[in-house]
Coordinates of C-alpha atoms in Angstrom, one line a residue:
M1 CA -10.6 -42.8 10.2
P2 CA -13.0 -40.9 12.6
D3 CA -13.0 -37.3 12.6
T4 CA -11.7 -37.3 16.1
D5 CA -8.4 -38.6 15.0
A6 CA -8.2 -36.2 12.0
L7 CA -9.0 -33.3 14.2
T8 CA -6.0 -34.3 16.6
R9 CA -3.9 -33.5 13.6
L10 CA -5.6 -30.1 12.8
R11 CA -6.0 -28.8 16.4
P12 CA -2.2 -28.2 16.8
L13 CA -2.0 -25.9 13.7
W14 CA -5.3 -24.2 14.8
Q15 CA -3.9 -23.5 18.4
Q16 CA -0.6 -22.3 17.0
A17 CA -2.3 -19.7 14.9
G18 CA -4.3 -18.4 17.8
L19 CA -7.6 -19.3 16.4
P20 CA -10.9 -20.0 18.3
A21 CA -11.1 -23.6 19.4
E22 CA -15.1 -23.7 18.9
A23 CA -14.6 -23.3 15.0
L24 CA -13.0 -26.9 15.0
A25 CA -16.4 -28.3 15.6
F26 CA -17.2 -27.2 11.8
A27 CA -14.5 -29.3 10.4
H28 CA -15.6 -32.8 8.9
L29 CA -12.6 -34.9 7.9
A30 CA -13.2 -38.4 6.6
G31 CA -10.9 -41.0 5.2
A32 CA -7.6 -42.7 6.2
D33 CA -4.1 -43.4 4.9
P34 CA -3.0 -45.2 2.6
V35 CA -4.7 -43.4 -0.3
L36 CA -1.5 -43.0 -2.3
P37 CA 1.5 -45.4 -2.5
S38 CA 3.9 -44.1 0.3
S39 CA 5.1 -45.2 3.7
F40 CA 4.4 -41.7 4.7
A41 CA 1.0 -40.0 5.8
V42 CA 0.7 -38.1 2.6
G43 CA -3.1 -38.1 2.6
A44 CA -3.2 -37.0 6.2
A45 CA -0.9 -34.1 5.3
A46 CA -2.9 -33.1 2.1
Q47 CA -6.2 -33.3 4.2
T48 CA -5.0 -31.4 7.2
S49 CA -3.3 -28.5 5.4
I50 CA -6.3 -28.0 3.0
A51 CA -8.8 -28.2 5.9
A52 CA -6.7 -25.7 7.9
A53 CA -6.7 -23.2 4.9
A54 CA -10.4 -23.5 4.2
L55 CA -11.6 -23.4 7.8
A56 CA -9.3 -20.5 8.6
A57 CA -10.9 -18.5 5.6
C58 CA -14.4 -19.2 6.9
E59 CA -13.5 -18.1 10.3
L60 CA -12.3 -14.8 8.9
G61 CA -15.6 -14.7 6.9
H62 CA -17.3 -15.4 10.4
A63 CA -15.3 -12.4 12.0
R64 CA -16.6 -10.3 8.9
G65 CA -20.2 -11.0 10.0
T66 CA -21.4 -14.2 8.4
P67 CA -22.3 -17.4 10.3
R68 CA -19.8 -20.2 10.5
Q69 CA -20.2 -22.9 8.0
A70 CA -19.1 -26.6 7.9
V71 CA -16.0 -27.4 6.0
A72 CA -15.7 -31.1 4.8
V73 CA -12.5 -32.5 3.3
D74 CA -12.3 -36.1 2.3
M75 CA -8.7 -37.3 2.4
R76 CA -8.7 -39.3 -0.9
H77 CA -10.0 -36.2 -2.9
A78 CA -7.3 -34.2 -0.9
A79 CA -4.5 -36.5 -1.7
L80 CA -5.7 -36.6 -5.5
E81 CA -5.8 -32.8 -5.6
C82 CA -2.2 -32.6 -4.5
T83 CA -1.0 -34.9 -7.2
G84 CA -1.3 -31.6 -9.4
W85 CA -2.8 -33.6 -12.3
F86 CA -4.0 -31.3 -15.2
S87 CA -4.3 -31.6 -19.0
L88 CA -4.2 -28.9 -21.8
D89 CA -6.3 -29.8 -24.8
G90 CA -6.3 -33.3 -23.8
R91 CA -2.6 -33.6 -23.4
V92 CA -0.9 -34.4 -20.1
L93 CA 2.7 -32.7 -20.1
D94 CA 5.7 -34.2 -18.6
P95 CA 6.6 -31.8 -15.7
W96 CA 10.4 -33.2 -15.7
D97 CA 13.4 -32.0 -17.8
V98 CA 15.6 -35.0 -19.1
F99 CA 18.5 -34.1 -16.8
S100 CA 16.3 -33.7 -13.6
G101 CA 16.6 -36.7 -11.3
L102 CA 18.7 -38.9 -9.2
Y103 CA 22.2 -40.0 -10.2
R104 CA 24.7 -42.3 -8.6
C105 CA 27.9 -40.8 -7.4
A106 CA 31.1 -42.4 -6.3
D107 CA 29.8 -42.8 -2.6
G108 CA 26.2 -42.3 -2.8
H109 CA 23.5 -40.3 -4.9
V110 CA 22.6 -36.8 -5.8
R111 CA 19.3 -35.2 -7.2
I112 CA 19.6 -32.6 -9.8
H113 CA 16.8 -30.2 -10.6
A114 CA 17.2 -29.1 -14.0
N115 CA 13.8 -27.9 -15.2
F116 CA 15.1 -24.3 -15.6
R117 CA 17.7 -23.8 -18.3
H118 CA 20.1 -21.9 -16.2
H119 CA 20.1 -24.5 -13.7
R120 CA 20.5 -27.3 -16.2
E121 CA 23.4 -25.6 -18.0
G122 CA 25.1 -24.6 -14.7
A123 CA 25.0 -28.3 -13.5
L124 CA 26.3 -29.5 -16.8
R125 CA 29.1 -27.0 -16.9
L126 CA 30.1 -28.1 -13.3
L127 CA 30.4 -31.5 -14.6
G128 CA 32.9 -30.4 -17.4
L129 CA 30.0 -31.1 -20.0
D130 CA 28.9 -28.8 -22.9
P131 CA 25.3 -27.9 -22.4
E132 CA 24.5 -27.8 -26.2
G133 CA 25.6 -31.4 -26.9
A134 CA 25.5 -33.4 -23.5
Q135 CA 23.3 -36.3 -23.0
R136 CA 22.0 -37.8 -19.8
S137 CA 24.3 -40.6 -20.0
D138 CA 27.3 -38.0 -20.2
A139 CA 26.1 -36.7 -16.8
E140 CA 25.6 -40.1 -15.2
Q141 CA 29.2 -41.0 -16.3
A142 CA 30.6 -37.6 -15.1
L143 CA 29.0 -37.9 -11.7
L144 CA 30.6 -41.3 -10.8
A145 CA 33.8 -39.3 -10.3
W146 CA 32.3 -37.1 -7.8
R147 CA 31.4 -37.7 -4.0
A148 CA 27.9 -36.8 -3.3
L149 CA 28.5 -34.2 -0.7
D150 CA 31.1 -32.5 -2.7
F151 CA 28.9 -32.1 -5.6
E152 CA 26.2 -30.7 -3.5
Q153 CA 28.3 -28.1 -2.0
A154 CA 29.9 -27.3 -5.3
A155 CA 26.5 -26.7 -6.9
A156 CA 25.2 -24.6 -3.9
E157 CA 28.3 -22.3 -4.3
R158 CA 27.3 -21.8 -7.8
G159 CA 23.6 -21.0 -7.0
L160 CA 22.5 -24.3 -8.5
V161 CA 19.9 -26.6 -7.2
V162 CA 21.4 -30.1 -6.2
T163 CA 21.0 -32.2 -2.9
A164 CA 22.8 -35.4 -1.7
L165 CA 20.7 -38.1 -0.8
R166 CA 20.7 -38.6 3.0
R167 CA 19.0 -40.9 5.6
F168 CA 17.0 -39.3 8.2
D169 CA 19.7 -39.8 10.9
D170 CA 22.2 -38.2 8.5
W171 CA 19.9 -35.0 7.9
D172 CA 19.1 -35.1 11.8
A173 CA 22.8 -34.7 12.6
T174 CA 23.5 -31.7 10.2
P175 CA 23.4 -28.2 11.4
Q176 CA 20.4 -27.6 9.0
G177 CA 18.6 -30.5 10.2
R178 CA 18.9 -29.3 13.9
A179 CA 17.8 -25.8 12.9
V180 CA 14.7 -27.2 11.2
A181 CA 13.7 -29.5 13.9
A182 CA 13.9 -26.6 16.3
Q183 CA 11.3 -24.5 14.4
P184 CA 7.7 -24.7 14.5
L185 CA 5.6 -25.7 11.4
L186 CA 5.0 -22.2 10.5
T187 CA 5.3 -18.7 12.4
L188 CA 3.0 -15.7 12.7
E189 CA 4.9 -12.9 13.9
R190 CA 3.5 -9.2 14.5
I191 CA 6.3 -7.0 12.8
G192 CA 4.7 -3.5 13.3
D193 CA 2.1 -1.3 14.8
A194 CA -1.2 -0.7 13.1
A195 CA -4.9 -0.3 13.9
P196 CA -7.3 -3.1 13.0
R197 CA -8.0 -2.4 9.1
A198 CA -11.7 -2.3 8.3
L199 CA -12.6 -4.9 5.7
P200 CA -15.4 -4.9 3.4
P201 CA -18.5 -6.3 4.9
L202 CA -20.0 -9.7 3.6
V203 CA -23.4 -10.7 2.9
D204 CA -24.5 -14.2 3.6
D205 CA -24.1 -15.7 0.2
A206 CA -20.4 -14.1 -0.3
P207 CA -17.6 -16.2 -0.3
P208 CA -15.4 -15.6 3.0
L209 CA -12.5 -13.8 1.5
A210 CA -14.5 -11.8 -0.9
G211 CA -13.0 -8.1 -1.4
L212 CA -9.7 -9.1 0.1
R213 CA -6.8 -8.2 -2.1
V214 CA -3.7 -10.7 -2.4
L215 CA -0.6 -9.9 -4.3
D216 CA 1.0 -13.2 -5.3
L217 CA 4.7 -12.9 -6.1
T218 CA 5.4 -16.5 -6.3
R219 CA 6.6 -19.2 -8.9
I220 CA 6.9 -22.9 -9.3
L221 CA 4.4 -24.8 -7.1
A222 CA 3.9 -24.2 -3.2
G223 CA 3.4 -20.3 -3.6
P224 CA 1.2 -20.5 -6.5
V225 CA -1.0 -23.1 -4.9
G226 CA -1.4 -21.0 -1.8
G227 CA -2.5 -18.1 -4.0
R228 CA -5.0 -20.4 -5.9
A229 CA -6.5 -21.5 -2.6
L230 CA -7.1 -18.0 -1.4
A231 CA -8.7 -17.4 -4.9
A232 CA -10.9 -20.3 -4.4
Y233 CA -12.4 -18.8 -1.1
G234 CA -13.2 -15.4 -2.9
A235 CA -9.9 -13.3 -2.7
D236 CA -9.0 -11.1 -5.6
V237 CA -5.4 -12.6 -6.2
L238 CA -3.2 -10.6 -8.7
L239 CA -0.2 -12.9 -9.8
V240 CA 2.8 -10.6 -10.5
N241 CA 5.5 -12.2 -12.7
S242 CA 8.6 -10.8 -14.1
P243 CA 8.4 -10.5 -17.7
V244 CA 12.2 -12.0 -17.9
L245 CA 11.8 -15.0 -15.8
P246 CA 10.6 -18.4 -17.0
N247 CA 7.7 -20.4 -15.5
I248 CA 6.8 -24.1 -15.4
D249 CA 3.9 -25.6 -17.2
A250 CA 2.0 -26.0 -13.9
I251 CA 1.3 -22.4 -14.1
A252 CA -1.8 -23.3 -16.2
D253 CA -3.3 -25.1 -13.3
T254 CA -2.1 -22.9 -10.4
S255 CA -3.3 -19.8 -12.0
R256 CA -7.0 -20.7 -11.8
G257 CA -9.0 -17.8 -10.2
K258 CA -6.2 -15.2 -10.6
L259 CA -5.5 -12.2 -12.6
S260 CA -2.2 -12.2 -14.0
A261 CA 0.1 -9.3 -14.8
H262 CA 3.7 -8.6 -15.7
V263 CA 6.0 -6.2 -13.5
D264 CA 9.8 -5.5 -14.1
L265 CA 11.0 -4.6 -10.6
R266 CA 14.2 -3.9 -12.0
S267 CA 12.7 -0.8 -13.5
D268 CA 11.6 2.6 -11.7
D269 CA 8.1 2.1 -13.4
G270 CA 7.9 -1.5 -12.2
Q271 CA 8.9 -0.3 -8.6
A272 CA 6.4 2.3 -8.5
T273 CA 3.5 0.0 -10.0
L274 CA 4.3 -2.6 -7.2
Q275 CA 4.1 0.3 -4.6
R276 CA 0.7 1.3 -5.8
L277 CA -0.5 -2.1 -5.8
V278 CA 0.7 -2.7 -2.1
A279 CA -1.1 0.4 -1.1
D280 CA -4.4 -1.2 -1.5
A281 CA -3.3 -4.9 -0.7
H282 CA -4.3 -6.9 2.2
V283 CA -1.9 -9.8 1.8
F284 CA 1.6 -10.1 0.0
V285 CA 2.8 -13.5 -0.7
Q286 CA 6.3 -14.1 -2.1
G287 CA 8.4 -17.0 -2.7
Y288 CA 11.7 -15.8 -4.1
R289 CA 15.1 -16.6 -2.9
P290 CA 15.5 -15.3 0.7
G291 CA 16.3 -11.6 0.7
G292 CA 15.8 -11.2 -3.0
L293 CA 12.6 -8.9 -2.7
A294 CA 14.1 -7.2 0.5
D295 CA 17.0 -6.2 -1.7
L296 CA 14.5 -4.5 -4.0
G297 CA 12.8 -2.6 -1.2
F298 CA 9.9 -5.1 -0.7
G299 CA 10.9 -6.9 2.4
P300 CA 8.3 -7.4 5.1
E301 CA 9.4 -4.6 7.2
A302 CA 9.3 -2.1 4.4
L303 CA 5.9 -3.5 3.3
A304 CA 4.7 -2.9 6.9
R305 CA 5.9 0.7 6.6
L306 CA 4.3 1.3 3.1
R307 CA 1.1 -0.3 4.1
P308 CA 0.4 -0.6 7.8
G309 CA -1.7 -3.6 8.7
I310 CA -0.5 -5.7 5.8
V311 CA -0.2 -9.5 6.2
C312 CA 3.1 -10.6 4.4
V313 CA 3.8 -14.5 3.7
S314 CA 7.3 -15.6 2.9
L315 CA 8.2 -19.1 1.5
S316 CA 11.6 -20.6 1.7
A317 CA 13.0 -24.0 1.1
Y318 CA 14.9 -24.7 4.2
G319 CA 13.5 -22.1 6.8
T320 CA 14.9 -18.9 8.4
Q321 CA 17.7 -20.5 10.5
G322 CA 20.6 -22.7 9.9
P323 CA 23.4 -22.5 7.2
W324 CA 21.0 -23.5 4.5
A325 CA 18.7 -20.5 5.3
S326 CA 19.4 -18.9 2.1
R327 CA 19.8 -22.0 -0.2
R328 CA 17.5 -22.4 -3.0
G329 CA 15.5 -25.6 -3.2
F330 CA 12.5 -27.3 -4.6
D331 CA 10.4 -30.2 -3.2
S332 CA 12.0 -33.0 -4.9
L333 CA 15.4 -31.7 -3.4
V334 CA 14.3 -31.3 0.0
Q335 CA 12.8 -34.8 0.0
T336 CA 16.2 -36.1 -0.9
A337 CA 18.2 -34.1 1.4
M338 CA 15.9 -34.7 4.4
G339 CA 15.8 -38.6 4.0
F340 CA 12.4 -39.3 2.6
N341 CA 13.7 -40.8 -0.7
H342 CA 15.8 -43.2 1.4
A343 CA 13.1 -43.9 3.8
E344 CA 10.6 -44.8 0.9
G345 CA 13.2 -47.2 -0.6
Q346 CA 13.7 -49.0 2.7
A347 CA 10.1 -49.4 3.2
K348 CA 9.7 -50.9 -0.4
G349 CA 12.4 -53.4 0.8
D350 CA 14.6 -53.0 -2.2
G351 CA 16.8 -50.3 -0.9
Q352 CA 16.5 -48.3 -4.1
P353 CA 15.8 -44.5 -3.3
R354 CA 12.3 -43.6 -4.5
P355 CA 10.5 -40.2 -4.4
M356 CA 7.1 -39.7 -2.6
P357 CA 4.1 -40.3 -5.0
V358 CA 3.2 -36.6 -4.9
Q359 CA 5.0 -33.2 -4.4
I360 CA 3.5 -33.1 -1.0
L361 CA 6.0 -30.6 0.5
D362 CA 5.0 -28.2 -2.2
E363 CA 1.2 -28.7 -2.0
A364 CA 1.0 -28.9 1.7
T365 CA 3.0 -25.8 2.2
G366 CA 0.9 -24.0 -0.2
Y367 CA -2.2 -24.7 1.7
L368 CA -0.2 -23.7 4.9
I369 CA 0.4 -20.4 3.1
A370 CA -3.4 -19.7 2.5
F371 CA -3.9 -20.8 6.2
G372 CA -1.4 -18.6 7.5
A373 CA -2.6 -15.5 5.6
A374 CA -6.2 -16.2 6.8
A375 CA -5.2 -16.6 10.3
A376 CA -3.0 -13.4 10.4
L377 CA -5.9 -11.5 9.0
W378 CA -8.1 -12.7 11.6
R379 CA -5.6 -11.8 14.2
Q380 CA -5.1 -8.3 12.6
Q381 CA -8.7 -7.8 12.9
R382 CA -8.6 -8.4 16.7
E383 CA -5.1 -7.1 17.6
G384 CA -4.2 -4.7 14.9
G385 CA -0.5 -4.7 13.8
S386 CA 1.3 -5.8 10.6
W387 CA 1.9 -9.5 10.3
H388 CA 4.6 -11.7 8.8
V389 CA 3.9 -15.4 8.2
Q390 CA 6.9 -17.7 7.4
V391 CA 6.7 -21.3 6.1
S392 CA 9.2 -23.6 4.4
L393 CA 9.4 -26.9 2.6
A394 CA 11.8 -28.4 5.0
Q395 CA 9.5 -27.4 8.1
T396 CA 6.6 -29.1 6.3
G397 CA 8.8 -32.1 5.8
Q398 CA 9.5 -32.1 9.6
W399 CA 5.8 -32.1 10.2
L400 CA 5.1 -34.7 7.8
R401 CA 7.7 -37.1 9.6
S402 CA 5.9 -36.4 12.9
L403 CA 2.6 -37.8 11.5
G404 CA 4.1 -41.2 11.4
R405 CA 4.6 -44.0 8.9
V406 CA 1.9 -46.0 7.0
P407 CA 2.4 -49.8 7.2
G408 CA 1.8 -51.3 3.9
G409 CA 1.3 -47.9 2.3
L410 CA 3.6 -48.6 -0.7
D411 CA 1.2 -51.5 -1.7
V412 CA -1.4 -49.0 -2.8
P413 CA -1.6 -48.8 -6.5
R414 CA -0.7 -45.3 -8.2
P415 CA -4.0 -43.5 -9.1
G416 CA -5.0 -43.8 -12.7
I417 CA -7.4 -41.3 -14.7
A418 CA -10.3 -43.5 -13.7
D419 CA -9.4 -42.5 -10.0
L420 CA -9.1 -38.9 -11.1
A421 CA -12.2 -38.6 -13.3
P422 CA -14.9 -38.1 -10.4
F423 CA -13.0 -34.8 -9.5
I424 CA -12.0 -33.5 -12.8
E425 CA -13.5 -30.1 -14.0
T426 CA -13.2 -28.7 -17.5
S427 CA -12.7 -24.9 -18.3
A428 CA -11.5 -22.6 -20.9
S429 CA -8.3 -20.9 -20.1
G430 CA -5.7 -18.8 -21.9
F431 CA -3.5 -21.9 -22.2
G432 CA -6.1 -24.1 -23.9
E433 CA -8.9 -26.4 -22.6
L434 CA -7.8 -27.1 -19.1
Q435 CA -9.0 -30.2 -17.4
A436 CA -7.9 -30.2 -13.6
L437 CA -9.1 -31.3 -10.1
R438 CA -11.8 -29.6 -8.2
H439 CA -11.0 -28.1 -4.8
S440 CA -11.4 -30.9 -2.3
A441 CA -12.6 -28.5 0.5
Q442 CA -16.3 -28.6 0.4
L443 CA -17.7 -25.4 2.1
A444 CA -21.4 -25.8 3.1
R445 CA -22.9 -22.4 2.3
T446 CA -20.4 -20.8 -0.1
P447 CA -18.7 -23.4 -2.3
A448 CA -15.0 -23.0 -3.2
V449 CA -14.7 -22.1 -7.0
W450 CA -12.5 -20.2 -9.2
R451 CA -14.3 -17.4 -10.8
R452 CA -11.7 -16.2 -13.2
P453 CA -10.3 -18.5 -15.9
S454 CA -6.5 -19.5 -15.8
M455 CA -4.5 -17.0 -18.1
P456 CA -0.9 -16.5 -19.0
P457 CA 1.3 -14.1 -17.3
G458 CA 1.0 -10.5 -18.5
T459 CA -2.7 -11.1 -19.8
H460 CA -4.1 -8.5 -17.3
P461 CA -3.0 -4.8 -16.3
A462 CA -1.2 -4.5 -13.0
Q463 CA -4.2 -3.0 -11.3
W464 CA -6.9 -4.2 -9.0
P465 CA -10.4 -4.9 -10.3

């Protein structure tokens, strides 16, 4: 696909963020879908979101006094990066709990996300099963007595993570579907007054985000991917985890380039520590349930008062509008609820619901986090103010639909280790020997690299370097 077609996808994001059009001439985007087995333009979504993040970081670097530089993103490399493949000590870990997945109900299907113990046990108890002795076959049998939408609603009322399988037209007819369709891909909003903040000057060989401090209060995938991208472009990213909440194995991959500390916000000491970190931060990214951090005193408006000029980025599953605005969710569940799994099955021709071959809603949303943060920092330099960037998995899903379908896309074979091998890099980490994929955005003058090894939560003190 020629660059002009790829730029047609990138240009609306760039314009929405208010960034200068002349910078687009420095984006070089090669490749065409299909690159992964999907009827959706997952390669285009990966390439566009990654290019947006890298180019916005470079444009902020230009605003800080360095020349613009070319940013090249190959679609195949971008899509493979978004598979999230990694190994530890030569072992590839299974990302899914045995109870996670799609189940048949009396009138359709539901998808259950059971990777966290409390979600798994809650779903099993809702089915009347003993979490200690239940087998997946027991859950399959129990769900045959439920209507799909009834189980979805009952799970949501208990704070569990379950969605019913829908068609696109079913989703579009729901109040939440209409609310998501009415929202842009992401929003950048000025939420307070502040003078433009002086950023550390750059020398020509410094990465574009050098000297910028990012607090990363995210878990699972989309948020950590965003923080990892900012680290690749030179930011000091401090991942702040709760000492009492679980994480998934992918943290070994998504923690590349970051410092990693524990802070317990339920304690007075933890609250004071985070306030101290915020006082010197440029960006605050959070992906907890809507309103969760605000209840603890760290919502965007409170942060803007504490640190005028800060850029806050908020991640949610279903956006800020509609009856599901406060509902928890993960990529696999949003795919199912919005109609992607049904559509992939229809495109395959067998009618069997099937997930997309990559967690593209998570991955693309992660790079949109990095894009939004860099764009808002650029705006802050010119306009002042404190800023709030909002993204959601569902809005990314709506955007993915707008990119169109890929005829014959499902005929592409799934990538194997031989396809990944040219892009794999090996590094020591606090989790073991880590093999993972290099970043697909190639910056001409200051290559994107992770300067810090991936380390487990709590390895570093909760302080800036």
